[in-house]
Tab-separated table of C-alpha atoms in Angstrom:
chain	number	residue	atom	x	y	z
N	1	UNK	CA	0.000	0.000	0.000
N	2	UNK	CA	2.838	2.416	0.862
N	3	UNK	CA	4.434	1.668	-2.503
N	4	UNK	CA	1.190	2.554	-4.253
N	5	UNK	CA	0.934	5.857	-2.360
N	6	UNK	CA	4.517	6.753	-3.248
N	7	UNK	CA	3.861	6.028	-6.926
N	8	UNK	CA	0.789	8.300	-6.928
N	9	UNK	CA	2.718	11.069	-5.121
N	10	UNK	CA	5.511	10.904	-7.690
N	11	UNK	CA	3.023	11.065	-10.531
N	12	UNK	CA	1.292	14.083	-8.981
N	13	UNK	CA	4.639	15.899	-8.678
N	14	UNK	CA	5.499	15.051	-12.283
N	15	UNK	CA	2.201	16.392	-13.618
N	16	UNK	CA	2.459	19.536	-11.500
N	17	UNK	CA	5.898	20.209	-13.007
N	18	UNK	CA	4.514	19.685	-16.505
N	19	UNK	CA	1.597	21.986	-15.756
N	20	UNK	CA	3.974	24.763	-14.716
N	21	UNK	CA	5.786	24.377	-18.054
N	22	UNK	CA	2.566	24.499	-20.092
N	23	UNK	CA	1.416	27.596	-18.173
N	24	UNK	CA	4.731	29.335	-18.868
N	25	UNK	CA	4.613	28.381	-22.563
N	26	UNK	CA	1.053	29.682	-22.822
N	27	UNK	CA	2.133	33.052	-21.406
N	28	UNK	CA	5.129	33.242	-23.761
N	29	UNK	CA	2.961	32.352	-26.771
N	30	UNK	CA	0.371	34.951	-25.740
N	31	UNK	CA	3.053	37.664	-25.703
N	32	UNK	CA	4.440	36.578	-29.088
N	33	UNK	CA	0.934	36.292	-30.509
N	34	UNK	CA	0.170	39.884	-29.558
N	35	UNK	CA	3.121	41.157	-31.600
N	36	UNK	CA	2.474	38.799	-34.532
N	37	UNK	CA	-1.240	39.659	-34.544
N	38	UNK	CA	-0.482	43.378	-34.613
N	39	UNK	CA	1.841	42.839	-37.583
N	40	UNK	CA	-0.673	40.899	-39.715
N	41	UNK	CA	-3.623	43.106	-38.689
N	42	UNK	CA	-1.793	46.205	-39.908
N	43	UNK	CA	-0.505	44.457	-43.022
N	44	UNK	CA	-3.662	42.674	-44.246
N	45	UNK	CA	-5.850	45.615	-45.462
N	46	UNK	CA	-2.943	47.020	-47.457
N	47	UNK	CA	-2.051	43.631	-48.950
N	48	UNK	CA	-5.659	42.756	-49.787
N	49	UNK	CA	-6.223	46.061	-51.569
N	50	UNK	CA	-3.007	45.647	-53.545
N	51	UNK	CA	-4.076	42.123	-54.529
N	52	UNK	CA	-7.464	43.378	-55.739
N	53	UNK	CA	-5.812	46.151	-57.709
N	54	UNK	CA	-3.315	43.742	-59.290
N	55	UNK	CA	-6.034	41.287	-60.327
N	56	UNK	CA	-8.147	44.089	-61.779
N	57	UNK	CA	-5.230	45.453	-63.790
N	58	UNK	CA	-4.399	41.994	-65.169
N	59	UNK	CA	-8.049	41.218	-65.889
N	60	UNK	CA	-8.613	44.522	-67.704
N	61	UNK	CA	-5.399	44.402	-69.758
N	62	UNK	CA	-7.260	42.451	-72.507
N	63	UNK	CA	-4.058	41.064	-73.975
N	64	UNK	CA	-2.712	44.455	-75.058
N	65	UNK	CA	0.062	44.499	-72.499
N	66	UNK	CA	2.952	42.196	-71.771
N	67	UNK	CA	2.365	40.681	-68.321
N	68	UNK	CA	4.790	37.745	-67.990
N	69	UNK	CA	3.779	37.094	-64.375
N	70	UNK	CA	0.181	36.544	-65.502
N	71	UNK	CA	1.052	34.316	-68.463
N	72	UNK	CA	-1.162	31.229	-68.592
N	73	UNK	CA	0.613	28.186	-69.980
N	74	UNK	CA	0.438	24.411	-69.751
N	75	UNK	CA	1.456	23.366	-66.257
N	76	UNK	CA	4.406	20.988	-66.386
N	77	UNK	CA	6.680	22.251	-63.569
N	78	UNK	CA	5.314	23.366	-60.216
N	79	UNK	CA	6.703	25.097	-57.127
N	80	UNK	CA	4.779	24.660	-53.877
N	81	UNK	CA	5.729	26.926	-50.954
N	82	UNK	CA	4.739	25.319	-47.631
N	83	UNK	CA	4.871	27.660	-44.618
N	84	UNK	CA	5.082	25.745	-41.328
N	85	UNK	CA	6.707	26.578	-37.988
N	86	UNK	CA	10.162	25.964	-36.537
N	87	UNK	CA	8.855	24.428	-33.307
N	88	UNK	CA	6.208	21.944	-32.295
N	89	UNK	CA	3.809	21.870	-29.322
N	90	UNK	CA	1.196	23.730	-31.364
N	91	UNK	CA	-1.405	21.026	-31.802
N	92	UNK	CA	-2.208	19.918	-35.337
N	93	UNK	CA	-0.929	23.166	-36.898
N	94	UNK	CA	2.028	21.722	-38.810
N	95	UNK	CA	0.419	18.398	-39.673
N	96	UNK	CA	-2.621	20.178	-41.169
N	97	UNK	CA	-0.395	22.363	-43.354
N	98	UNK	CA	1.556	19.336	-44.558
N	99	UNK	CA	-1.699	17.450	-45.239
N	100	UNK	CA	-2.997	20.442	-47.217
N	101	UNK	CA	0.171	20.488	-49.337
N	102	UNK	CA	-0.103	16.764	-50.037
N	103	UNK	CA	-3.785	17.118	-50.913
N	104	UNK	CA	-2.983	19.881	-53.429
N	105	UNK	CA	-0.298	17.697	-55.005
N	106	UNK	CA	-2.643	14.702	-55.116
N	107	UNK	CA	-5.644	16.581	-56.533
N	108	UNK	CA	-3.999	19.111	-58.877
N	109	UNK	CA	-0.466	17.994	-59.690
N	110	UNK	CA	-0.420	14.202	-59.437
N	111	UNK	CA	0.886	13.794	-62.990
N	112	UNK	CA	3.621	16.394	-62.528
N	113	UNK	CA	4.628	14.824	-59.200
N	114	UNK	CA	4.907	11.381	-60.788
N	115	UNK	CA	7.304	12.899	-63.342
N	116	UNK	CA	9.409	14.572	-60.637
N	117	UNK	CA	8.358	18.061	-61.717
N	118	UNK	CA	6.986	19.257	-58.367
N	119	UNK	CA	9.405	21.178	-56.142
N	120	UNK	CA	8.708	21.966	-52.493
N	121	UNK	CA	10.016	25.166	-50.909
N	122	UNK	CA	9.527	24.679	-47.150
N	123	UNK	CA	9.583	27.734	-44.920
N	124	UNK	CA	9.908	26.559	-41.325
N	125	UNK	CA	11.848	23.662	-39.822
N	126	UNK	CA	8.903	21.285	-39.423
N	127	UNK	CA	7.973	21.372	-43.093
N	128	UNK	CA	11.612	21.028	-44.148
N	129	UNK	CA	12.157	17.996	-41.899
N	130	UNK	CA	9.029	16.244	-43.131
N	131	UNK	CA	9.533	16.686	-46.866
N	132	UNK	CA	13.289	16.080	-46.795
N	133	UNK	CA	13.019	12.936	-44.649
N	134	UNK	CA	10.157	11.409	-46.620
N	135	UNK	CA	11.349	10.210	-49.988
N	136	UNK	CA	9.923	11.296	-53.304
N	137	UNK	CA	9.949	15.064	-52.749
N	138	UNK	CA	12.234	17.510	-54.511
N	139	UNK	CA	13.064	20.084	-51.823
N	140	UNK	CA	14.517	23.594	-52.050
N	141	UNK	CA	16.469	23.828	-48.778
N	142	UNK	CA	17.544	27.491	-48.941
N	143	UNK	CA	14.786	29.246	-47.008
N	144	UNK	CA	13.546	26.895	-44.284
N	145	UNK	CA	15.308	29.032	-41.624
N	146	UNK	CA	13.250	32.103	-42.606
N	147	UNK	CA	11.730	32.606	-39.150
N	148	UNK	CA	15.155	33.094	-37.554
N	149	UNK	CA	15.400	36.359	-39.520
N	150	UNK	CA	11.846	37.349	-40.417
N	151	UNK	CA	12.281	40.594	-42.340
N	152	UNK	CA	10.783	41.847	-45.571
N	153	UNK	CA	14.204	41.881	-47.240
N	154	UNK	CA	14.781	38.231	-46.354
N	155	UNK	CA	11.295	37.278	-47.567
N	156	UNK	CA	11.957	39.069	-50.882
N	157	UNK	CA	14.836	36.659	-51.552
N	158	UNK	CA	12.494	33.672	-51.313
N	159	UNK	CA	9.812	35.423	-53.369
N	160	UNK	CA	12.415	36.249	-56.044
N	161	UNK	CA	13.069	32.520	-56.548
N	162	UNK	CA	9.387	32.041	-57.392
N	163	UNK	CA	9.101	35.190	-59.535
N	164	UNK	CA	12.295	34.682	-61.533
N	165	UNK	CA	11.649	30.969	-61.842
N	166	UNK	CA	8.210	31.618	-63.321
N	167	UNK	CA	9.461	34.273	-65.741
N	168	UNK	CA	12.350	32.040	-66.885
N	169	UNK	CA	10.045	29.050	-67.385
N	170	UNK	CA	11.513	27.005	-64.559
N	171	UNK	CA	8.019	26.867	-63.032
N	172	UNK	CA	4.659	27.025	-64.762
N	173	UNK	CA	2.685	27.467	-61.547
N	174	UNK	CA	3.474	28.515	-57.974
N	175	UNK	CA	1.210	27.699	-55.019
N	176	UNK	CA	1.497	28.873	-51.420
N	177	UNK	CA	0.240	26.709	-48.546
N	178	UNK	CA	-0.218	28.693	-45.349
N	179	UNK	CA	-2.502	29.228	-42.377
N	180	UNK	CA	-4.669	32.332	-42.491
N	181	UNK	CA	-4.949	33.885	-39.044
N	182	UNK	CA	-8.492	34.530	-37.795
N	183	UNK	CA	-8.058	34.504	-34.020
N	184	UNK	CA	-6.095	32.635	-31.378
N	185	UNK	CA	-8.387	29.604	-31.580
N	186	UNK	CA	-9.107	29.598	-35.328
N	187	UNK	CA	-6.748	29.032	-38.213
N	188	UNK	CA	-7.816	28.485	-41.833
N	189	UNK	CA	-5.470	26.358	-43.913
N	190	UNK	CA	-5.200	27.912	-47.369
N	191	UNK	CA	-3.828	26.749	-50.717
N	192	UNK	CA	-3.455	29.904	-52.796
N	193	UNK	CA	-2.322	30.334	-56.381
N	194	UNK	CA	0.592	32.759	-56.323
N	195	UNK	CA	1.597	32.557	-59.978
N	196	UNK	CA	0.374	33.066	-62.599
N	197	UNK	CA	-1.630	36.020	-61.311
N	198	UNK	CA	-5.249	34.954	-61.352
N	199	UNK	CA	-7.725	36.951	-63.392
N	200	UNK	CA	-11.139	37.772	-61.981
N	201	UNK	CA	-14.281	37.358	-64.043
N	202	UNK	CA	-16.089	40.426	-62.739
N	203	UNK	CA	-14.057	43.554	-62.057
N	204	UNK	CA	-16.880	45.657	-60.651
N	205	UNK	CA	-16.552	47.345	-57.295
N	206	UNK	CA	-19.260	47.402	-54.600
N	207	UNK	CA	-21.065	50.301	-56.293
N	208	UNK	CA	-21.500	48.231	-59.457
N	209	UNK	CA	-18.959	50.245	-61.472
N	210	UNK	CA	-16.208	48.547	-63.394
N	211	UNK	CA	-12.843	49.127	-61.793
N	212	UNK	CA	-10.683	51.376	-63.932
N	213	UNK	CA	-7.394	53.133	-63.236
N	214	UNK	CA	-5.618	56.173	-64.608
N	215	UNK	CA	-1.954	55.270	-65.106
N	216	UNK	CA	0.902	57.733	-64.779
N	217	UNK	CA	3.399	57.039	-66.302
N	218	UNK	CA	2.214	54.622	-69.024
N	219	UNK	CA	0.598	51.341	-68.016
N	220	UNK	CA	3.450	49.103	-69.254
N	221	UNK	CA	6.116	50.848	-67.189
N	222	UNK	CA	3.967	51.021	-64.082
N	223	UNK	CA	2.905	47.380	-64.209
N	224	UNK	CA	6.473	46.191	-64.779
N	225	UNK	CA	7.513	48.126	-61.667
N	226	UNK	CA	4.501	47.371	-59.487
N	227	UNK	CA	3.888	43.680	-60.102
N	228	UNK	CA	6.983	42.289	-58.362
N	229	UNK	CA	6.499	44.646	-55.400
N	230	UNK	CA	2.851	43.659	-54.945
N	231	UNK	CA	3.701	39.962	-55.204
N	232	UNK	CA	6.487	40.380	-52.647
N	233	UNK	CA	3.892	41.943	-50.345
N	234	UNK	CA	1.507	38.991	-50.878
N	235	UNK	CA	4.306	36.552	-50.069
N	236	UNK	CA	5.166	38.473	-46.899
N	237	UNK	CA	1.501	38.570	-45.855
N	238	UNK	CA	1.216	34.774	-46.151
N	239	UNK	CA	4.269	34.327	-43.922
N	240	UNK	CA	2.967	36.814	-41.329
N	241	UNK	CA	-0.409	35.034	-41.370
N	242	UNK	CA	1.220	31.687	-40.655
N	243	UNK	CA	3.493	33.209	-38.013
N	244	UNK	CA	0.530	34.608	-36.078
N	245	UNK	CA	-1.434	31.372	-36.568
N	246	UNK	CA	1.452	29.358	-35.124
N	247	UNK	CA	1.494	31.329	-31.872
N	248	UNK	CA	-2.296	31.223	-31.654
N	249	UNK	CA	-2.287	27.448	-32.138
N	250	UNK	CA	0.481	26.997	-29.549
N	251	UNK	CA	-1.249	29.211	-26.999
N	252	UNK	CA	-4.481	27.244	-27.460
N	253	UNK	CA	-2.658	23.903	-27.255
N	254	UNK	CA	-0.841	24.893	-24.057
N	255	UNK	CA	-4.095	26.160	-22.536
N	256	UNK	CA	-5.756	22.811	-23.265
N	257	UNK	CA	-2.732	20.947	-21.902
N	258	UNK	CA	-2.929	22.981	-18.673
N	259	UNK	CA	-6.630	22.182	-18.331
N	260	UNK	CA	-6.000	18.490	-18.976
N	261	UNK	CA	-3.254	18.475	-16.341
N	262	UNK	CA	-5.710	19.987	-13.834
N	263	UNK	CA	-8.218	17.219	-14.579
N	264	UNK	CA	-5.578	14.504	-14.180
N	265	UNK	CA	-4.357	16.067	-10.913
N	266	UNK	CA	-7.882	16.174	-9.561
N	267	UNK	CA	-8.362	12.488	-10.403
N	268	UNK	CA	-4.977	11.501	-8.943
N	269	UNK	CA	-5.603	13.390	-5.719
N	270	UNK	CA	-8.917	11.583	-5.293
N	271	UNK	CA	-7.168	8.254	-5.910
N	272	UNK	CA	-4.391	9.220	-3.489
N	273	UNK	CA	-6.836	10.187	-0.736
N	274	UNK	CA	-8.801	6.984	-1.198
N	275	UNK	CA	-5.636	4.874	-1.027
N	276	UNK	CA	-4.456	6.814	2.034
N	277	UNK	CA	-7.809	6.350	3.771
N	278	UNK	CA	-7.740	2.638	2.935
N	279	UNK	CA	-4.223	2.361	4.378
N	280	UNK	CA	-5.261	4.157	7.585
N	281	UNK	CA	-8.362	1.987	7.899
N	282	UNK	CA	-6.258	-1.160	7.449
N	283	UNK	CA	-3.772	-0.019	10.091
N	284	UNK	CA	-6.545	0.821	12.563
N	285	UNK	CA	-8.169	-2.545	11.949
N	286	UNK	CA	-4.877	-4.300	12.624
N	287	UNK	CA	-4.315	-2.296	15.837
N	288	UNK	CA	-7.832	-2.995	17.098
N	289	UNK	CA	-7.535	-6.666	16.199
N	290	UNK	CA	-4.171	-6.923	17.964
N	291	UNK	CA	-5.478	-5.147	21.054
N	292	UNK	CA	-8.531	-7.443	21.137
N	293	UNK	CA	-6.306	-10.505	20.818
N	294	UNK	CA	-4.126	-9.373	23.747
N	295	UNK	CA	-7.147	-8.558	25.887
N	296	UNK	CA	-8.756	-11.921	25.107
């Protein structure tokens, strides 16, 4: 009985130590989430408006302007950018992103993958480890450490690989797999076509008027200058979205782990008290029985 009590005590201490760690990690993730959330909240309206403007310009060009980044051609070679995290302990965050990437390959690019024409650009250690350790994937290993130096200039280097590769014909399509941040408890896993720039069927704004722009200088010069900058911004937005989603997922996971530890502790303490009461009852019974035997 004493051995059983000792085992329960040791388990209670172990879970209490783990609970302190999960509480600390939740607080750290909450602080990081606040900064990451501020960054994506400030960035998103600007990026979304630029994306709308870019799609409208491409859709209204009507073939009279050279837009190599919007060129539609037969898809033979594909680049898939998968944005995961560097660390774990964030629930199903990384596994869902990896599953989304595999689903896109299976549903859209199965033929290209079978021919070895699908290249994975992982951003984040978890994605890099998975795709490099599981055979069959062609992996670009130059940018998986992005989160150790998350700056716009560093992101531009990764985006340039996609942009230049598409223009040079190295890739016929570029997809980005990332997690769109909604709130700390909600992440939406997105597969978004990055290149070629998608055209929209209806370019009317909310008032029902067709979107039109006055270009100064001429449209060709402006588009050639603006397109790469807008696409760099879209790439950066996707990374900021995933970065905020990671901290939200980790904070939620650590909160759940803390709650689960509390439930286990409550159950163990009940078991411990019952075992202790049983041990005391047994000892009292033995004392009473011994005293009765001596008196008899």
